[in-house]
Short mmCIF file of C-alpha atoms in Angstrom, two decimals:
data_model
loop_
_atom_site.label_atom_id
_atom_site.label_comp_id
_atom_site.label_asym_id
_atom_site.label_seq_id
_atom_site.Cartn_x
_atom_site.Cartn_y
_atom_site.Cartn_z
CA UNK X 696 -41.92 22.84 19.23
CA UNK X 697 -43.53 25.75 17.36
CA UNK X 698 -40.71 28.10 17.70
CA UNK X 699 -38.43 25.03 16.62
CA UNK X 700 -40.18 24.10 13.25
CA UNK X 701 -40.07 27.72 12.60
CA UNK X 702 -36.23 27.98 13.27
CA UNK X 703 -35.36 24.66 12.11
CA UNK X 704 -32.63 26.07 9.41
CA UNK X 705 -30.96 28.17 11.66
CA UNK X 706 -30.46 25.64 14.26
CA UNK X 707 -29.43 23.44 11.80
CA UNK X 708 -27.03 25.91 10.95
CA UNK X 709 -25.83 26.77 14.17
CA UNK X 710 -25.31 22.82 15.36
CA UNK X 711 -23.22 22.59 11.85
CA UNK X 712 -20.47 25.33 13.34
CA UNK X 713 -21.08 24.21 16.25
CA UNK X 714 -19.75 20.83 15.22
CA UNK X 715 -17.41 22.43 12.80
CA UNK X 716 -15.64 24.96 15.17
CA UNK X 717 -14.73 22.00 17.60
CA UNK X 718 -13.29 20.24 14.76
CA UNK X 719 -11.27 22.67 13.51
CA UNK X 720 -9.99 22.98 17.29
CA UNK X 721 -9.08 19.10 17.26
CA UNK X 722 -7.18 19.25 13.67
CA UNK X 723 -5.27 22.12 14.60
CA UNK X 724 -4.34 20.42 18.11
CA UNK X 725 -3.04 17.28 15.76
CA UNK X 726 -0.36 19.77 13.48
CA UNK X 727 -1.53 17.80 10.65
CA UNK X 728 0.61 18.79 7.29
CA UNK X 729 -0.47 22.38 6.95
CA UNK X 730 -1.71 22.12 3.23
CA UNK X 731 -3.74 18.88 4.75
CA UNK X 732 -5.09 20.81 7.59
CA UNK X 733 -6.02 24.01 5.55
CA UNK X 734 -8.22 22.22 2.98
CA UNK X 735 -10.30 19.94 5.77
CA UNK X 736 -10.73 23.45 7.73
CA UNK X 737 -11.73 25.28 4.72
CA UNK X 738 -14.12 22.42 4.31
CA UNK X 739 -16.02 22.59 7.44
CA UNK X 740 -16.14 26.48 7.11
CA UNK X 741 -17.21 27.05 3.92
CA UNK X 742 -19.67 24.10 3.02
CA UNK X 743 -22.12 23.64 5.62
CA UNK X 744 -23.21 19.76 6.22
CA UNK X 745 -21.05 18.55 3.52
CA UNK X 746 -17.80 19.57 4.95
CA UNK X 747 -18.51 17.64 8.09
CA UNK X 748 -19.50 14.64 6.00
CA UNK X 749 -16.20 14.56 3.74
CA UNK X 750 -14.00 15.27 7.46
CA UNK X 751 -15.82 12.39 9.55
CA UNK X 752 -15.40 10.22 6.73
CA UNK X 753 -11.81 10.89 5.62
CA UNK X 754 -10.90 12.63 8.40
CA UNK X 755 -9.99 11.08 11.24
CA UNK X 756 -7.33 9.96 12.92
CA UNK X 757 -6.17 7.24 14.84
CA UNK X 758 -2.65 6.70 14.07
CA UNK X 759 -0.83 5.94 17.67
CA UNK X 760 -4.30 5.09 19.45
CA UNK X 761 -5.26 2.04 20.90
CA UNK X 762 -7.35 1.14 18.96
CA UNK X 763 -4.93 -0.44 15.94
CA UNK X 764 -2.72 -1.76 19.17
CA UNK X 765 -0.53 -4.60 17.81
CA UNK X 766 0.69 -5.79 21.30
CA UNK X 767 -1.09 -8.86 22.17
CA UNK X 768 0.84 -10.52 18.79
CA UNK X 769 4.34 -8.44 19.48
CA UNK X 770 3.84 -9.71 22.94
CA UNK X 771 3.57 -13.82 22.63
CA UNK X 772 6.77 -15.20 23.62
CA UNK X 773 7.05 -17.00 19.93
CA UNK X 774 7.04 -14.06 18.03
CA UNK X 775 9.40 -12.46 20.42
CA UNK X 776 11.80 -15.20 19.99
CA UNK X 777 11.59 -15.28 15.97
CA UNK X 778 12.34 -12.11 16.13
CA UNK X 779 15.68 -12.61 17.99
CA UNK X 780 16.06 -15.37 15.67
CA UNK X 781 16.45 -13.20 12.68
CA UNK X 782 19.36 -10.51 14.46
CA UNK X 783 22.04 -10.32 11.87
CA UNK X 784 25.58 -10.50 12.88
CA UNK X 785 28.16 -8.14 12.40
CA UNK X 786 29.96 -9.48 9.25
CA UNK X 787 26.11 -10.11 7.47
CA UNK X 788 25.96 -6.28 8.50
CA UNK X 789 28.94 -5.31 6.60
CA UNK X 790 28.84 -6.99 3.63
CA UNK X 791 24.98 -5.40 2.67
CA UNK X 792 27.15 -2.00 3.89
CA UNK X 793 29.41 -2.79 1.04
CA UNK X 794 27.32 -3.89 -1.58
CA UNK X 795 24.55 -0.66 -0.81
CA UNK X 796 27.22 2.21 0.60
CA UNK X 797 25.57 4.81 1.62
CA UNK X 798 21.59 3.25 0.57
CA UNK X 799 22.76 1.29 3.46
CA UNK X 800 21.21 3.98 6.09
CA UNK X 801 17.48 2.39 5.31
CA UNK X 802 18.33 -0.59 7.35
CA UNK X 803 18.97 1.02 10.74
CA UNK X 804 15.85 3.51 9.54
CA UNK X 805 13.62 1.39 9.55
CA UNK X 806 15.29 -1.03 11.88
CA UNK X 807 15.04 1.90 14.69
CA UNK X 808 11.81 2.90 14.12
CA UNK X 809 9.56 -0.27 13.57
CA UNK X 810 11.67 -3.05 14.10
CA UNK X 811 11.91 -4.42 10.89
CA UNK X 812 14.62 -7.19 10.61
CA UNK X 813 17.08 -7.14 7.72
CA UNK X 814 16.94 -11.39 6.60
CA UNK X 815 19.78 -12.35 4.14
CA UNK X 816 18.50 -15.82 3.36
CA UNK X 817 16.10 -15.19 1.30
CA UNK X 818 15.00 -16.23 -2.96
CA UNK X 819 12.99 -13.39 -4.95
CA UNK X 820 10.85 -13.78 -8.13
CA UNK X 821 9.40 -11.09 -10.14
CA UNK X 822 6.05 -11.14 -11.33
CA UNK X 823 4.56 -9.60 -14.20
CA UNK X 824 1.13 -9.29 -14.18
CA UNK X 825 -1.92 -11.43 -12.44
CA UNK X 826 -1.65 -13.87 -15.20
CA UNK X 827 1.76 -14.72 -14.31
CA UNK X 828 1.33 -14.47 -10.46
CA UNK X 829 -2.36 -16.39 -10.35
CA UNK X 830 -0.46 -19.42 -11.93
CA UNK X 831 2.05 -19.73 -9.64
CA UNK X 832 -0.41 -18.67 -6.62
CA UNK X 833 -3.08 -21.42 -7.38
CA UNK X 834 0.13 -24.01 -8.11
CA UNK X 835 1.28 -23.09 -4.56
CA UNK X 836 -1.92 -23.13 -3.10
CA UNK X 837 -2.37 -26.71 -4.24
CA UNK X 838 0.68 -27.79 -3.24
CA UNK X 839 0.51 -26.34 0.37
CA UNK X 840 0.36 -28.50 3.44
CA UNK X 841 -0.58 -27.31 6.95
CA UNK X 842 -1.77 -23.46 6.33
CA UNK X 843 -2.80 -20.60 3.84
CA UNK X 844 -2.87 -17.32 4.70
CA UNK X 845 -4.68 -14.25 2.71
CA UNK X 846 -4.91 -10.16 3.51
CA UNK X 847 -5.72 -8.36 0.45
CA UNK X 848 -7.67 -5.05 -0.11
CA UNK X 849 -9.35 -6.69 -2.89
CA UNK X 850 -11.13 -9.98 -3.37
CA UNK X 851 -13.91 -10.45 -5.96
CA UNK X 852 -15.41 -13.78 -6.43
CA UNK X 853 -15.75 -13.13 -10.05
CA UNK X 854 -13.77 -15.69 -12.74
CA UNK X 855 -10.31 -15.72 -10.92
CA UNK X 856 -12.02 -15.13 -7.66
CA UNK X 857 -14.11 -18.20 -7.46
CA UNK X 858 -11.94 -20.46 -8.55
CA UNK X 859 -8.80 -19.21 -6.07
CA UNK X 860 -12.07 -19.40 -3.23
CA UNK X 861 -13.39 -23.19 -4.85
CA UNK X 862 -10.04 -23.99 -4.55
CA UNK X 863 -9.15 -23.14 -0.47
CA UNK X 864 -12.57 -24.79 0.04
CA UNK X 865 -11.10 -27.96 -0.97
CA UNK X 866 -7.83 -26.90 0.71
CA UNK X 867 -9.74 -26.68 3.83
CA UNK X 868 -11.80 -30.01 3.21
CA UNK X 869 -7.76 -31.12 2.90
CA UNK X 870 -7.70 -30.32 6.53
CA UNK X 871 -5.52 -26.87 5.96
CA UNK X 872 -6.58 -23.84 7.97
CA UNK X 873 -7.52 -21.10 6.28
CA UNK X 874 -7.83 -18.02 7.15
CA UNK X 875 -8.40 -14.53 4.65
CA UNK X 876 -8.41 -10.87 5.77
CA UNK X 877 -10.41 -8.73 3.07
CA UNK X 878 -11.13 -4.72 3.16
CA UNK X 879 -14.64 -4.14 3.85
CA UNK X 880 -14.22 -1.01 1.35
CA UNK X 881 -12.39 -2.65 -1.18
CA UNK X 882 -13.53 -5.79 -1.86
CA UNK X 883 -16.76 -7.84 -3.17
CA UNK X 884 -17.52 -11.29 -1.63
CA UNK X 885 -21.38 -12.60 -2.79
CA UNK X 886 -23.53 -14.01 0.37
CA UNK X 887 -23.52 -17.12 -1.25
CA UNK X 888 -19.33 -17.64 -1.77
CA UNK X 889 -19.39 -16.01 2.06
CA UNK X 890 -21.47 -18.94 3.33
CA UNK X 891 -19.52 -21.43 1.26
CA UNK X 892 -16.03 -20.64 3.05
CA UNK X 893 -17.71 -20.91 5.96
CA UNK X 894 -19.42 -23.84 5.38
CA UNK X 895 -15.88 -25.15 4.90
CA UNK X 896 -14.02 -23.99 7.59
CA UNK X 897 -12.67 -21.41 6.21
CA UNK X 898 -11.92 -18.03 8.58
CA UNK X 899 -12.71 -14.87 6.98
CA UNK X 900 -12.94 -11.53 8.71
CA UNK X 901 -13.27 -7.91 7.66
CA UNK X 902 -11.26 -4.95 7.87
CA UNK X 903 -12.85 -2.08 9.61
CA UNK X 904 -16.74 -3.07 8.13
CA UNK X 905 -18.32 -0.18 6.97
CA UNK X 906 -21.72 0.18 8.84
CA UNK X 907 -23.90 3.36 8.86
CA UNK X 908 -24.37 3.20 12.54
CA UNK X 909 -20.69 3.34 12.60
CA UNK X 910 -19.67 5.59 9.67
CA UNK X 911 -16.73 7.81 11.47
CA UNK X 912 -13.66 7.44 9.66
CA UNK X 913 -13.99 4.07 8.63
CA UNK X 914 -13.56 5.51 4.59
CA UNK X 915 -9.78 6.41 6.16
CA UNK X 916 -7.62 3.51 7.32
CA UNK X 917 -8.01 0.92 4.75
CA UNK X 918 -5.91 -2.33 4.69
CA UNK X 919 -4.77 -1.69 1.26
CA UNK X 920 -2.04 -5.11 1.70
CA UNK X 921 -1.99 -7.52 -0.45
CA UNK X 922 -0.38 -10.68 1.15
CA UNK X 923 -0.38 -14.52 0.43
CA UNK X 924 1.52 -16.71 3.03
CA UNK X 925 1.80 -20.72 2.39
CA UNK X 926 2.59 -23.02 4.99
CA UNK X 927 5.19 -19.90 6.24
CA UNK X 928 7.78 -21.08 3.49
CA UNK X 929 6.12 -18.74 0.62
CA UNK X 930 5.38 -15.04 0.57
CA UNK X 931 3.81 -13.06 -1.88
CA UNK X 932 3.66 -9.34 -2.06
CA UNK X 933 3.35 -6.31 -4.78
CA UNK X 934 0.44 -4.60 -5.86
CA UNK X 935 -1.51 -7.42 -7.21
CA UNK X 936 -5.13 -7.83 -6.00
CA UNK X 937 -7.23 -11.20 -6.63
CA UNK X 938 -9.89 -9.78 -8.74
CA UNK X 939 -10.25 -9.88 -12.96
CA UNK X 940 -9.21 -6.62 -13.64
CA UNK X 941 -5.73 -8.42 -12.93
CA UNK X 942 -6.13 -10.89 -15.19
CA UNK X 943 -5.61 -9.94 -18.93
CA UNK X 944 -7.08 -12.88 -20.23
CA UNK X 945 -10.18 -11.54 -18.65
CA UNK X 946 -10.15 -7.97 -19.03
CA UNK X 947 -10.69 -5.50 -21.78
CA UNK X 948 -8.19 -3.17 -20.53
CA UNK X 949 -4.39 -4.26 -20.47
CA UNK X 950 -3.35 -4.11 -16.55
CA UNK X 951 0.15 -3.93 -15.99
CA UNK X 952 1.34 -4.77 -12.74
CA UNK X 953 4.24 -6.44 -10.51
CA UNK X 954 4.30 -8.50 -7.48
CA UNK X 955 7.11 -10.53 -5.85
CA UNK X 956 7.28 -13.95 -4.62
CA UNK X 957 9.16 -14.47 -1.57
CA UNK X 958 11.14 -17.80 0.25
CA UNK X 959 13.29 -17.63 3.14
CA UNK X 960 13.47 -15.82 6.38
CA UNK X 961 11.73 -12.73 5.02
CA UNK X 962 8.36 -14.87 4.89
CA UNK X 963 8.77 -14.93 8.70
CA UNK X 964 8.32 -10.95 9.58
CA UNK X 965 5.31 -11.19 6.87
CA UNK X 966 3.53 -13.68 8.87
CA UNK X 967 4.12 -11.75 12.13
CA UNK X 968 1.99 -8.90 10.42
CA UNK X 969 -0.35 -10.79 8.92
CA UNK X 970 -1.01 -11.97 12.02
CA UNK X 971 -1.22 -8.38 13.74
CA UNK X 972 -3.97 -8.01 11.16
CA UNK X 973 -5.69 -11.13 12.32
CA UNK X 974 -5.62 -10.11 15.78
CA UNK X 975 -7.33 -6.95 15.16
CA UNK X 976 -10.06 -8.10 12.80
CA UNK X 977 -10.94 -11.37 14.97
CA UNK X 978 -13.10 -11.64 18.04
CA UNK X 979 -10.90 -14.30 19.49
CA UNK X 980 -7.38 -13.99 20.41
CA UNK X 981 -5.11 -16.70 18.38
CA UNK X 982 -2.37 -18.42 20.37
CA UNK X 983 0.58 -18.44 17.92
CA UNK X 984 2.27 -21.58 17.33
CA UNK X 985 6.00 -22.44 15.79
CA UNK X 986 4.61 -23.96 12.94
CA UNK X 987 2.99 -20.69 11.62
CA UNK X 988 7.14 -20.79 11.35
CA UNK X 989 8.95 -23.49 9.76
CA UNK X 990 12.36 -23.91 9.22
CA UNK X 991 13.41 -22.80 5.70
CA UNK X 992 15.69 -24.66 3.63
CA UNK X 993 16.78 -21.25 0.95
CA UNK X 994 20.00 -21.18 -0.14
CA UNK X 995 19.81 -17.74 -1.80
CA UNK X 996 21.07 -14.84 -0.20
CA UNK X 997 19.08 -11.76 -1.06
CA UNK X 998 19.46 -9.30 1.59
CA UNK X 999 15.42 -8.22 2.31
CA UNK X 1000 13.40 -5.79 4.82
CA UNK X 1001 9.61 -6.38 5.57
CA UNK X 1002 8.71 -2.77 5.52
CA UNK X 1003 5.07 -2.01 6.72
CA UNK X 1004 3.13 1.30 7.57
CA UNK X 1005 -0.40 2.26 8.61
CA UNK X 1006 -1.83 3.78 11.34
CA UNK X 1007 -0.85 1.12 13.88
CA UNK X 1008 2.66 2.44 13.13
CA UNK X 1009 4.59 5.31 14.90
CA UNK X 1010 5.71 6.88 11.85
CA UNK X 1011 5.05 6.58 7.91
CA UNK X 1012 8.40 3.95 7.32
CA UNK X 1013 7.73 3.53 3.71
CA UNK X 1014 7.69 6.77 2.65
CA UNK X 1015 10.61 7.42 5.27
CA UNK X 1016 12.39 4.68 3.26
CA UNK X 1017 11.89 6.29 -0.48
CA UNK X 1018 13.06 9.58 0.56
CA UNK X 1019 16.27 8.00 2.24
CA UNK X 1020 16.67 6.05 -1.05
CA UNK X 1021 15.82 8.75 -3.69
CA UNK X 1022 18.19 11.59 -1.73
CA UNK X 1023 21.21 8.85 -1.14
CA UNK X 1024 20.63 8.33 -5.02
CA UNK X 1025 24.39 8.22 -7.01
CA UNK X 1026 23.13 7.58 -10.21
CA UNK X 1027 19.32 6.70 -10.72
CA UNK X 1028 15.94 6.60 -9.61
CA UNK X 1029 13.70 4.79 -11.68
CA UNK X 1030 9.61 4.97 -10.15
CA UNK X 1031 6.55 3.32 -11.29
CA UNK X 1032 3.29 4.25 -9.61
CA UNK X 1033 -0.17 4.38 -10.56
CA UNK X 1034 -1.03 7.68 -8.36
CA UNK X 1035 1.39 10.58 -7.77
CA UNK X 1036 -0.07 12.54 -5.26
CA UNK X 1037 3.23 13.40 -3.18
CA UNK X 1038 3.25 15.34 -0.03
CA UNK X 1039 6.43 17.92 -0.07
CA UNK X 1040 8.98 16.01 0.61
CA UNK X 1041 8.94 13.56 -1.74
CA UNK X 1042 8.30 16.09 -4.05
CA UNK X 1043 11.31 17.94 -3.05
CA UNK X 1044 13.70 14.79 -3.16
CA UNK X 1045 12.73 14.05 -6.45
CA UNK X 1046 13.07 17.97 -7.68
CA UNK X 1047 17.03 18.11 -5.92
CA UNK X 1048 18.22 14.70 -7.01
CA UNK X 1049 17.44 15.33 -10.97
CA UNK X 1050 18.81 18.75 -10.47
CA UNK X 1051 21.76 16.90 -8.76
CA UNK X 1052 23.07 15.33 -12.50
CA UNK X 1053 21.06 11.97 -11.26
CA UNK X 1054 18.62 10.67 -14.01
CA UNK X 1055 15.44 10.26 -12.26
CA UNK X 1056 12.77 8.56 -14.45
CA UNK X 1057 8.68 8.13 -13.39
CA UNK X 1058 6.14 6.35 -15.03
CA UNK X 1059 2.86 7.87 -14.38
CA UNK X 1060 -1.18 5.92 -16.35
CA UNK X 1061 -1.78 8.29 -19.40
CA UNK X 1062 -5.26 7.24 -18.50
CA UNK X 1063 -6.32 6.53 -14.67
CA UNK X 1064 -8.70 4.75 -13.45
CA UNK X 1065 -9.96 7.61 -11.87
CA UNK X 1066 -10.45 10.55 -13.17
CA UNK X 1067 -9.63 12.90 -9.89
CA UNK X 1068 -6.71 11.49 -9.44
CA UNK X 1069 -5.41 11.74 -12.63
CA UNK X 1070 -5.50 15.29 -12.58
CA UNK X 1071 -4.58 15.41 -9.36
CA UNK X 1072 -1.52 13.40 -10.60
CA UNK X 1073 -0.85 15.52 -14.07
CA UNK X 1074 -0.85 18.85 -11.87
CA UNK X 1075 2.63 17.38 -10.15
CA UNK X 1076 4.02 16.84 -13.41
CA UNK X 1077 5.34 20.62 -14.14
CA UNK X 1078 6.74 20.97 -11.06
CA UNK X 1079 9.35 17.70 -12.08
CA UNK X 1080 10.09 18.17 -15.62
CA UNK X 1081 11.27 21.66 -14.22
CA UNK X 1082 13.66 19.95 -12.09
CA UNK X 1083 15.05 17.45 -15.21
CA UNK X 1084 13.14 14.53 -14.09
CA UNK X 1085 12.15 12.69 -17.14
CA UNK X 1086 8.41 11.95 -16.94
CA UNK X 1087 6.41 9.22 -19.00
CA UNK X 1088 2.60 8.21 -19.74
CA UNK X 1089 1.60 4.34 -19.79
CA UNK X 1090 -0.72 4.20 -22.90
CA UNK X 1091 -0.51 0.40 -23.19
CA UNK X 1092 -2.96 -0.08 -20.57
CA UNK X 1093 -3.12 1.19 -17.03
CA UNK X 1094 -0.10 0.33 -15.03
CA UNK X 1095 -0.98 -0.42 -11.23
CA UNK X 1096 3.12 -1.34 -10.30
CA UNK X 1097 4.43 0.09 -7.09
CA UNK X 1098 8.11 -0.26 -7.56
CA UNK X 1099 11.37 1.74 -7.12
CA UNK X 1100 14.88 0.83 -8.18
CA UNK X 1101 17.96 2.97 -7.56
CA UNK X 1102 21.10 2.50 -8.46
CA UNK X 1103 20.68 -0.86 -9.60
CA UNK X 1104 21.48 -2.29 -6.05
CA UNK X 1105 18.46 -1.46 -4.29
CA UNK X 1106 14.64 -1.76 -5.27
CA UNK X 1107 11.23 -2.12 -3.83
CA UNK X 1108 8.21 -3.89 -4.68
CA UNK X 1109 4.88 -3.52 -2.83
CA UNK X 1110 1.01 -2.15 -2.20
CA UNK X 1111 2.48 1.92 -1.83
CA UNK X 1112 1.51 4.32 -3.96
CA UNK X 1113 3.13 7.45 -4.64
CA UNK X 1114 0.26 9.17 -2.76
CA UNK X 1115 -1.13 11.09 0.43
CA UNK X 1116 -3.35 8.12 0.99
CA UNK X 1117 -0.51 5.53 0.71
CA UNK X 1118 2.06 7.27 3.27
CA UNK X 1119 -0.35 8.04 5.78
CA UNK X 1120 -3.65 6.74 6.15
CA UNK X 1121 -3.65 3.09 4.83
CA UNK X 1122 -2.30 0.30 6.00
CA UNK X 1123 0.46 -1.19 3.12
CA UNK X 1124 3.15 -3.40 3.30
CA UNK X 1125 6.72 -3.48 0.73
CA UNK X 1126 9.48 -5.47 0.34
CA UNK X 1127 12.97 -3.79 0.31
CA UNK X 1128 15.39 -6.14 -1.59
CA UNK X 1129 19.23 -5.25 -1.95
CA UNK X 1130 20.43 -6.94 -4.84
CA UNK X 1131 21.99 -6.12 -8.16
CA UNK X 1132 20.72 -9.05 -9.71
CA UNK X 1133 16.92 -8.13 -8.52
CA UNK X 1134 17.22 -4.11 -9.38
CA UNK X 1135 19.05 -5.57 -12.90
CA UNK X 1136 15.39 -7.22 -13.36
CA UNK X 1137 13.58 -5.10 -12.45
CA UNK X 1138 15.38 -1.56 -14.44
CA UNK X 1139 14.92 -4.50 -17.40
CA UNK X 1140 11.14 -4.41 -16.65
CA UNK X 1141 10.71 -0.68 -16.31
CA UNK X 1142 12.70 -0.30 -19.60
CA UNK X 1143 10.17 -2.81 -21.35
CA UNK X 1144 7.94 -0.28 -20.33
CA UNK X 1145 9.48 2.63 -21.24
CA UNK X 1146 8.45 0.91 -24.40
CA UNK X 1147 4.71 1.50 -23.85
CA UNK X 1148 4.92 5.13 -23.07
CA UNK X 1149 5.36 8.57 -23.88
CA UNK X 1150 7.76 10.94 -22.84
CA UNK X 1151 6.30 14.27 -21.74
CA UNK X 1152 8.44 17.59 -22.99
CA UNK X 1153 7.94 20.70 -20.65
CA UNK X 1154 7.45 23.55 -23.02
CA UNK X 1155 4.61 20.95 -24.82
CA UNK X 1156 3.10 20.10 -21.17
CA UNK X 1157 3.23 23.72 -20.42
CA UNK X 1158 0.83 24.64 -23.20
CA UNK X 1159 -2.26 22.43 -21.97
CA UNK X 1160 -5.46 24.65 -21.67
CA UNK X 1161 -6.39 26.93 -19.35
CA UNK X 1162 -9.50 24.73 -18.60
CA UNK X 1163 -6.82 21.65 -17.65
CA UNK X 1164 -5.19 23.33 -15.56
CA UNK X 1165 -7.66 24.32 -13.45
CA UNK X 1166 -8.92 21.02 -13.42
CA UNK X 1167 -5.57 20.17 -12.04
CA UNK X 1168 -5.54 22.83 -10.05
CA UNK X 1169 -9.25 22.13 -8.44
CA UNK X 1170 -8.02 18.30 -7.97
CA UNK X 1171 -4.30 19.10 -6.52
CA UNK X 1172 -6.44 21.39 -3.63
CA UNK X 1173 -8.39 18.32 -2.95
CA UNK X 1174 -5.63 15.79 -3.38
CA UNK X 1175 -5.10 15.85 0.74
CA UNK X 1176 -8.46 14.62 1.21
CA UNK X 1177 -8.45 11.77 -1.50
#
């Protein structure tokens, strides 16, 4: 014990590399994106203690393990046979080919690789903002009849919160079931409103609870979605969560954001992974039913793709499905995100289609709200306005919106962010919507925009300080960990 006490640092020191060298074994096994890979081993090398902190907590990974398994839902005969249900026919087939030409390849992407069904009957609003979307939400809430569905990243029982929560209490009292998905990370649910729900009926579970005794990884692998499925007829999506900071009625700070609301068959694949989610956060296995699947009665026919991604996924299909779009690009990509942290080849799509003659516009906060990632963000920026993409700062507000439109035929709306975090670690869901009419909205909205921001000029942008850019510099190095 003596000789221990007297030796205590060293050991320390020695169980640290210890620790460390096997790590660096395992992340080298996984061929992790070398830049990725290079800054967590650098990490454990360099910092004692702290580098094995920041790599067990944002390290890990479990994408093809068991662990996120989705089969017992993939697996019940009902899903199986909605998902037949929804096969296309040939002539469906060929008249998206004609309208989308060669954008047309994302459909047998991410058909092939996660069995995402293209649906043609299908209606599509666009929301601006959570005071728009809460409106309709609570209206459709209200109105619902046999279930209600939730799966957000963030739930706050604050002003919107509580009464959206008061409100599926008396849903429930109505005899509805409810149940709600939340992130353990991301959202902030008081004891008291906890009890209440249950008190009521209502089933709540979290996402991956973060518990000390359990800490490994569980910072990584988020479920950043944020879904809202009534009575399987309605289907909301985008990259509004139900908290005030949404609400600009209730917040100091003007939040710009967009979300879809979605009827038809496309509500049907968003139920199947909400309920993929529900199967891993719950203790008991649900039975699913065919009236989690109603019969829809939509006479619009917007083409639409379910596109999700997250660890439980063989490969990153929303980011798969951006590149395909941006680098099958005719005329232009228009981009609104509230983080651009891009791995390579994103980067390089965007950098070859503005050089390309195609007029590639991104809307970037002025301001984040977070100061890393900012930087982070602003130390991409050079790189594009090299390559002729035209770059803008929100100064309105912050903008939050996750959306892409290109060519004015095809456009998505959802919870992914331009970011490291967003194709590869999180859990996120979009919706992929060919239609004119749709991308004609939505090009309006980014235009209205366009409005509330300023246009960076390279030779300007090239003369920030020394200091900023090494800032940016320090922040891009750590962007693979954020």
């Amino acid at each position: 014990m003596e000789f221990v006490r007297n030796h205590i640092w060293q050991i320390l020191i020695a169980l640290n590399y210890t620790l460390a060298l096997s790590a660096v074994v395992t992340i080298l096994l996984k061929k992790l994106n070398p830049t990725k890979a290079l800054s967590y081993i650098i990490g454990l090398l360099a910092v004692p203690f702290l580098g094995l902190i920041v790599y067990y907590f944002f390290g890990q990974e479990y994408r093809k393990t068991k662990i996120f398994s989705r089969k017992h839902v993939l697996n019940q005969s009902i899903v199986k046979k909605i998902q037949d249900q929804l096969q296309l026919d040939t002539k469906a087939i060929n008249e998206v080919d004609e309208l989308l030409e060669e954008k047309s390849k994302l459909i047998p992407l991410l058909y092939n690789s996660e069995k995402s069904k293209l649906t043609i009957n299908n209606d599509v609003r666009l929301i601006k903002n959570g005071d728009e979307k809460f409106k309709i939400l609570i209206k459709d809430i209200k109105e619902a009849k046999h279930h209600i569905h939730l799966e957000y990243f963030i739930i706050k029982d604050d002003k919107i919160g509580t009464e959206i929560l008061n409100l599926l209490c008396k849903k429930a009292n109505e005899g509805l079931e409810i149940r709600i998905v939340i992130d353990d990370v991301g959202s902030s649910i008081t004891s008291k409103m906890k009890r209440k729900l249950k008190d009521n009926g209502i089933e709540m579970n979290s996402f991956m609870p973060v518990l000390f005794s359990r800490f490994t990884g569980q910072m990584n692998y988020r479920d950043h979605r944020k879904i809202a499925i009534i009575d399987g007829k309605i289907g909301y999506v985008g990259g509004i969560n139900i908290s005030d900071n949404y609400v600009n009625a209730h917040n100091n700070r003007y939040w710009r954001d967009t979300h879809v609301r979605i009827t038809g068959e496309a509500v049907k694949p968003l139920q199947i992974l909400f309920f993929t989610t529900w199967d891993f956060v719950g203790d008991d296995k649900l039975e699913i039913s065919k009236s989690y699947f109603p019969d829809h009665n939509c006479k619009e026919n917007i083409p639409l793709q379910i596109a999700a991604s997250g660890p439980d996924t063989d490969w990153s299909n929303i980011m798969e499905a951006i590149f395909v779009a941006i680098t099958n690009a005719e005329d232009h990509v228009y981009i609104t995100t509230p983080y651009f942290i891009p791995n390579s080849e994103i980067v390089t799509a965007l950098q070859v289609t503005a050089r390309s003659n195609i007029k590639v516009k991104l809307i970037v906060p002025k301001t984040s709200d977070s100061w890393i990632a900012e930087y982070a963000t602003n130390s991409y920026l050079e790189l594009l306005l090299e390559a002729g993409v035209e770059v803008y700062q929100y100064t309105k507000g912050f903008v939050h919106a996750k959306t892409m439109v290109v060519d004015g035929v095809f456009s998505t709306v959802g919870t992914t962010n331009m970011d490291y975090r967003s194709f590869n670690i999180n859990f996120e869901v979009n919706a992929l919507i060919y239609n004119k009419e749709f991308s004609h909205q939505l090009t309006d909205l980014f235009n209205e925009d366009l409005k509330d921001c300023e246009k960076l000029e390279l030779e300007a942008w090239q003369k920030r300080s020394k200091r900023t850019k090494l800032i940016e510099a320090l922040a891009r190095l750590m962007a693979p960990l954020l």
